[in-house]
Amino acid sequence: MFSFDNSYARLPEVFHRPAKPAAARAPRLIRFNHDLAHRLGLNLAGVDEARLAQVFAGQVIPLGAEPLAQAYAGHQFGQFNPQLGDGRALLLGEVVPGQGQRFDIQLKGSGPTAFSRRGDGMAALGPVLREYIVSEAFAALGVPATRALAAVSTGEQVVRETMMPGAVFTRVAASHIRVGTFQFFAAEGDAEAVKTLADYVIDRHYPEARATDRPYATMLSLISERQAKLVARWLSIGFIHGVMNTDNMAVSGETIDFGPCAFLDEYDPRKVFSSIDQRGRYAYSNQPGIAQWNIARLAECLLPLMDPDEDRAVEAANGVLKDFGEVFQAEWLTLFGQKLGLSGEASEGDRALISDLLELMHKGEADFTLTFRALGKLAGGADAAPFVALFSSRNGLDDWLARWRARISEGRAPSEVQAAMKMVNPALIARNHRIEEAIAAAVYGDFSFFHRLVDALATPYVEDPETGYLRVPPAPDERVTRTFCGT
Ligand code: AMP
Ligand code: MG
């Protein structure tokens, strides 16, 4: 089924522990991503649903798999924990479709490992469905993120606040190496392992760093750049990761481990959903600063490798951190400039136009997604009423619209601006209340909401009349105010 080539398993023993999936009584396939399977080059000839359920519940170990749990550490809400690791996940193996990129195939929720500590190693159905929905929503939006290959219910019960159905999520990632993976070895003072890991990361993700004077400094800079751009993408779609601990930041630049994540409905830069984020450390607008903080933690691990001269190493690291801010700012300006339909490169002068809209949206409690979508229609000459109706207070809106109209009329025809805005401003995002609705129904055995939601999110820029209800913000009684990791 898979043609595995397990490079991580070939790394020294300190990197991983052997792992074995737990028994599952009655695996049932919830959803399988055939499209992704095809792209990964999986051979599914003669493989039926029952077999897929067995494999993706960890009950049949496919030929060539070498299941292992990865070691990592991490700063959780600012506190360093030297021992985390895959406590409820295992890496089945890696596939290398064609001559191309390498992908990890990971089972999440498949039972305890050497790193489970007090956890049970299991996943409840809710978090599995949430991760499936959001992963595939990201894929359709073109935001780098881990992918969903399969969701399987196990027939087991897991103990959370109440008993919940158990499930296993199969995740596909460019790799599962985290900032925390470097921290694990750095904290142990194992300089050799840090170097082995850095070499591995360069070979796998940043081969262009190899040819530079200071490959490890270049690697840090490339990782930092990808993170800066990634966080700008999150902000551009109203995404809040929820738990940006250093163990939840992948060095590949993919969004990962977004357990309690949520998309904004009404715009509020200080918005926090996660029940465990009591001080708002990971609030919407804190995300760039936190990503930069995480990169600083990575830099600390790499200093000895970056330059034999300590001062020069520190200087290089500081340069990377400064660049992070600049790359983020530039990317943010580009993305929001596109969202506003500004022709050409958005300039520094456009920053105020963008920020002023966001401020009006905040004051007017305007829905983030719908506002940009409606603005796109205005660009094409539509009546302003539906746009204005999104704001609870229209104070300042007319002035802003006049400034915006003057700016977008530079260079491009209205229909062109409208078409361009339609391609960058999604009509549909994975709204929290729809995710919760899909999960609640699934817990009672009805997966139709889940499937409809995943299907619709595959075309987020299309306003399909049949899925109009998925685009509507929550009514007061549907609002989700708290999200949970569900661990
Ligand atoms: P996460 O919520 O994915 O960021 O997980 C943080 C840490 O807790 C990681 O080391 C996980 O492997 C571990 N963990 C989370 N849930 C469980 C669980 N149910 N059983 C064992 N370990 C867990
Ligand atoms: Mg994690």
Short mmCIF file of C-alpha atoms in Angstrom, two decimals, residues 137-367:
data_model
loop_
_atom_site.label_atom_id
_atom_site.label_comp_id
_atom_site.label_asym_id
_atom_site.label_seq_id
_atom_site.Cartn_x
_atom_site.Cartn_y
_atom_site.Cartn_z
CA ALA A 137 -9.86 23.91 4.75
CA PHE A 138 -6.26 25.14 4.85
CA ALA A 139 -5.33 23.03 1.85
CA ALA A 140 -8.11 24.61 -0.20
CA LEU A 141 -7.06 28.10 0.92
CA GLY A 142 -3.47 27.38 -0.06
CA VAL A 143 -2.17 27.93 3.49
CA PRO A 144 0.72 25.59 4.37
CA ALA A 145 -0.55 23.03 6.90
CA THR A 146 -0.43 19.37 7.70
CA ARG A 147 -3.04 17.34 5.82
CA ALA A 148 -5.74 14.82 6.67
CA LEU A 149 -5.46 11.42 5.05
CA ALA A 150 -7.99 9.50 7.12
CA ALA A 151 -10.28 9.55 10.13
CA VAL A 152 -11.33 6.26 11.69
CA SER A 153 -13.49 5.58 14.72
CA THR A 154 -12.05 2.86 16.91
CA GLY A 155 -15.13 1.47 18.64
CA GLU A 156 -13.36 2.24 21.93
CA GLN A 157 -14.50 4.79 24.48
CA VAL A 158 -12.07 7.39 25.76
CA VAL A 159 -12.43 9.17 29.06
CA ARG A 160 -12.56 12.95 28.80
CA GLU A 161 -14.96 15.21 30.74
CA THR A 162 -17.43 12.53 29.75
CA MET A 163 -16.96 9.27 27.87
CA MET A 164 -16.38 9.98 24.20
CA PRO A 165 -16.05 7.78 21.16
CA GLY A 166 -12.39 7.14 20.32
CA ALA A 167 -10.90 7.88 16.92
CA VAL A 168 -7.59 7.92 15.07
CA PHE A 169 -6.51 10.70 12.76
CA THR A 170 -3.96 10.06 10.03
CA ARG A 171 -1.84 13.11 9.44
CA VAL A 172 0.42 13.86 6.53
CA ALA A 173 3.21 16.39 7.03
CA ALA A 174 6.34 17.56 5.26
CA SER A 175 7.85 16.42 8.58
CA HIS A 176 6.93 16.51 12.25
CA ILE A 177 10.13 18.21 13.35
CA ARG A 178 9.34 21.05 15.71
CA VAL A 179 11.22 23.89 17.32
CA GLY A 180 10.81 21.69 20.39
CA THR A 181 12.70 18.84 18.72
CA PHE A 182 15.81 21.03 18.67
CA GLN A 183 15.10 22.12 22.24
CA PHE A 184 14.96 18.51 23.40
CA PHE A 185 18.59 17.87 22.48
CA ALA A 186 19.85 21.35 23.31
CA ALA A 187 18.40 21.06 26.83
CA GLU A 188 20.19 17.75 27.30
CA GLY A 189 23.43 19.37 26.21
CA ASP A 190 23.67 16.88 23.36
CA ALA A 191 25.43 19.10 20.82
CA GLU A 192 26.02 16.20 18.48
CA ALA A 193 22.31 15.39 18.27
CA VAL A 194 21.48 19.06 17.63
CA LYS A 195 23.91 19.00 14.71
CA THR A 196 22.55 15.69 13.39
CA LEU A 197 19.05 17.13 13.52
CA ALA A 198 20.09 20.39 11.84
CA ASP A 199 21.79 18.45 9.05
CA TYR A 200 18.70 16.33 8.65
CA VAL A 201 16.46 19.42 8.48
CA ILE A 202 18.72 21.04 5.89
CA ASP A 203 18.71 17.91 3.73
CA ARG A 204 14.97 17.45 4.02
CA HIS A 205 13.64 21.02 3.97
CA TYR A 206 16.31 23.56 3.15
CA PRO A 207 18.93 22.00 0.83
CA GLU A 208 19.68 25.47 -0.54
CA ALA A 209 21.28 26.32 2.84
CA ARG A 210 24.01 23.74 2.28
CA ALA A 211 25.84 25.77 -0.33
CA THR A 212 26.02 28.95 1.79
CA ASP A 213 28.91 30.10 4.03
CA ARG A 214 26.99 29.46 7.20
CA PRO A 215 24.47 26.69 6.47
CA TYR A 216 22.97 26.61 9.98
CA ALA A 217 22.48 30.36 10.15
CA THR A 218 20.89 30.19 6.70
CA MET A 219 18.63 27.37 7.83
CA LEU A 220 17.47 29.43 10.81
CA SER A 221 16.82 32.36 8.56
CA LEU A 222 14.81 30.26 6.09
CA ILE A 223 12.74 28.68 8.88
CA SER A 224 12.10 32.13 10.31
CA GLU A 225 11.05 33.52 6.95
CA ARG A 226 8.56 30.71 6.37
CA GLN A 227 7.07 31.22 9.82
CA ALA A 228 6.77 34.97 9.33
CA LYS A 229 4.92 34.43 6.06
CA LEU A 230 2.78 31.69 7.54
CA VAL A 231 1.57 33.85 10.42
CA ALA A 232 0.74 36.65 7.97
CA ARG A 233 -1.39 34.11 6.05
CA TRP A 234 -3.17 33.14 9.27
CA LEU A 235 -4.01 36.74 10.02
CA SER A 236 -5.26 37.25 6.47
CA ILE A 237 -7.94 34.59 6.96
CA GLY A 238 -8.79 35.41 10.57
CA PHE A 239 -7.14 32.31 11.99
CA ILE A 240 -6.14 31.82 15.61
CA HIS A 241 -3.91 28.80 16.17
CA GLY A 242 -4.68 28.71 19.87
CA VAL A 243 -1.63 26.92 21.22
CA MET A 244 1.53 28.25 19.64
CA ASN A 245 3.88 26.44 22.00
CA THR A 246 7.34 25.75 20.59
CA ASP A 247 6.43 22.05 20.30
CA ASN A 248 3.55 23.08 18.05
CA MET A 249 5.68 24.96 15.53
CA ALA A 250 6.98 22.88 12.64
CA VAL A 251 10.35 23.83 11.16
CA SER A 252 8.95 22.99 7.71
CA GLY A 253 6.70 26.07 7.88
CA GLU A 254 3.46 24.08 7.95
CA THR A 255 0.67 24.92 10.39
CA ILE A 256 0.61 22.05 12.89
CA ASP A 257 -1.16 20.92 16.08
CA PHE A 258 -3.92 23.52 15.92
CA GLY A 259 -6.01 21.73 18.55
CA PRO A 260 -8.11 24.54 19.99
CA CYS A 261 -7.85 26.70 16.87
CA ALA A 262 -10.65 28.92 15.64
CA PHE A 263 -11.49 31.37 12.90
CA LEU A 264 -12.71 34.83 13.78
CA ASP A 265 -16.32 35.65 13.20
CA GLU A 266 -16.48 39.36 14.10
CA TYR A 267 -13.10 41.04 13.97
CA ASP A 268 -11.39 41.50 17.32
CA PRO A 269 -7.60 41.58 17.39
CA ARG A 270 -7.52 40.46 21.02
CA LYS A 271 -9.74 37.47 20.44
CA VAL A 272 -8.90 34.23 22.27
CA PHE A 273 -10.95 31.05 22.07
CA SER A 274 -8.83 28.40 23.74
CA SER A 275 -10.05 27.51 27.22
CA ILE A 276 -6.48 26.99 28.44
CA ASP A 277 -5.18 30.34 27.17
CA GLN A 278 -6.35 32.30 30.17
CA ARG A 279 -4.07 35.27 29.74
CA GLY A 280 -4.54 35.63 26.01
CA ARG A 281 -0.91 34.80 25.20
CA TYR A 282 -1.99 33.38 21.85
CA ALA A 283 -4.62 35.98 20.94
CA TYR A 284 -5.12 36.77 17.23
CA SER A 285 -2.84 39.78 17.06
CA ASN A 286 -0.19 38.33 19.40
CA GLN A 287 0.62 35.57 16.94
CA PRO A 288 3.44 37.30 15.02
CA GLY A 289 5.21 38.26 18.24
CA ILE A 290 4.86 34.75 19.60
CA ALA A 291 6.16 33.17 16.41
CA GLN A 292 9.18 35.44 16.64
CA TRP A 293 9.65 34.48 20.30
CA ASN A 294 9.58 30.81 19.27
CA ILE A 295 12.18 31.47 16.58
CA ALA A 296 14.37 33.08 19.26
CA ARG A 297 14.11 29.82 21.24
CA LEU A 298 15.19 27.91 18.14
CA ALA A 299 18.07 30.32 17.60
CA GLU A 300 19.30 29.63 21.14
CA CYS A 301 19.59 25.94 20.29
CA LEU A 302 21.50 26.65 17.11
CA LEU A 303 23.95 29.32 18.34
CA PRO A 304 26.89 26.94 18.82
CA LEU A 305 26.43 25.68 15.26
CA MET A 306 25.90 29.04 13.62
CA ASP A 307 29.35 30.47 14.11
CA PRO A 308 32.40 29.33 16.12
CA ASP A 309 32.64 32.88 17.42
CA GLU A 310 29.89 33.37 19.99
CA ASP A 311 29.45 37.10 19.41
CA ARG A 312 29.13 36.59 15.70
CA ALA A 313 26.60 33.80 16.25
CA VAL A 314 24.50 36.07 18.48
CA GLU A 315 24.72 38.83 15.93
CA ALA A 316 23.51 36.50 13.18
CA ALA A 317 20.62 35.31 15.35
CA ASN A 318 19.61 38.88 16.14
CA GLY A 319 19.69 39.64 12.44
CA VAL A 320 17.29 36.77 11.79
CA LEU A 321 14.92 37.97 14.50
CA LYS A 322 14.94 41.48 13.10
CA ASP A 323 14.30 40.14 9.61
CA PHE A 324 11.36 38.18 10.99
CA GLY A 325 9.59 41.43 11.80
CA GLU A 326 10.32 42.89 8.41
CA VAL A 327 9.28 39.80 6.46
CA PHE A 328 6.08 39.58 8.47
CA GLN A 329 5.24 43.26 7.97
CA ALA A 330 5.89 43.09 4.23
CA GLU A 331 3.87 39.91 3.79
CA TRP A 332 1.00 41.27 5.88
CA LEU A 333 0.91 44.40 3.75
CA THR A 334 0.94 42.39 0.53
CA LEU A 335 -1.82 40.03 1.66
CA PHE A 336 -4.11 42.70 3.10
CA GLY A 337 -3.39 44.91 0.10
CA GLN A 338 -4.68 42.09 -2.08
CA LYS A 339 -7.67 41.63 0.19
CA LEU A 340 -8.55 45.29 -0.36
CA GLY A 341 -8.05 45.00 -4.11
CA LEU A 342 -5.17 47.46 -4.22
CA SER A 343 -3.42 47.38 -7.56
CA GLY A 344 0.31 46.87 -7.82
CA GLU A 345 2.40 46.39 -4.71
CA ALA A 346 0.71 47.78 -1.64
CA SER A 347 2.83 50.65 -0.37
CA GLU A 348 3.57 51.80 3.16
CA GLY A 349 1.00 54.51 2.54
CA ASP A 350 -1.60 51.77 2.11
CA ARG A 351 -0.94 50.47 5.61
CA ALA A 352 -3.15 53.16 7.15
CA LEU A 353 -5.97 52.40 4.73
CA ILE A 354 -5.88 48.75 5.79
CA SER A 355 -5.51 49.44 9.52
CA ASP A 356 -8.33 51.97 9.44
CA LEU A 357 -10.67 49.41 7.92
CA LEU A 358 -9.69 46.88 10.57
CA GLU A 359 -10.36 49.44 13.26
CA LEU A 360 -13.79 50.20 11.81
CA MET A 361 -14.47 46.46 11.66
CA HIS A 362 -13.47 46.10 15.29
CA LYS A 363 -15.65 49.00 16.44
CA GLY A 364 -18.49 47.87 14.20
CA GLU A 365 -18.20 44.18 15.21
CA ALA A 366 -18.10 43.32 11.54
CA ASP A 367 -17.63 39.73 10.44
#
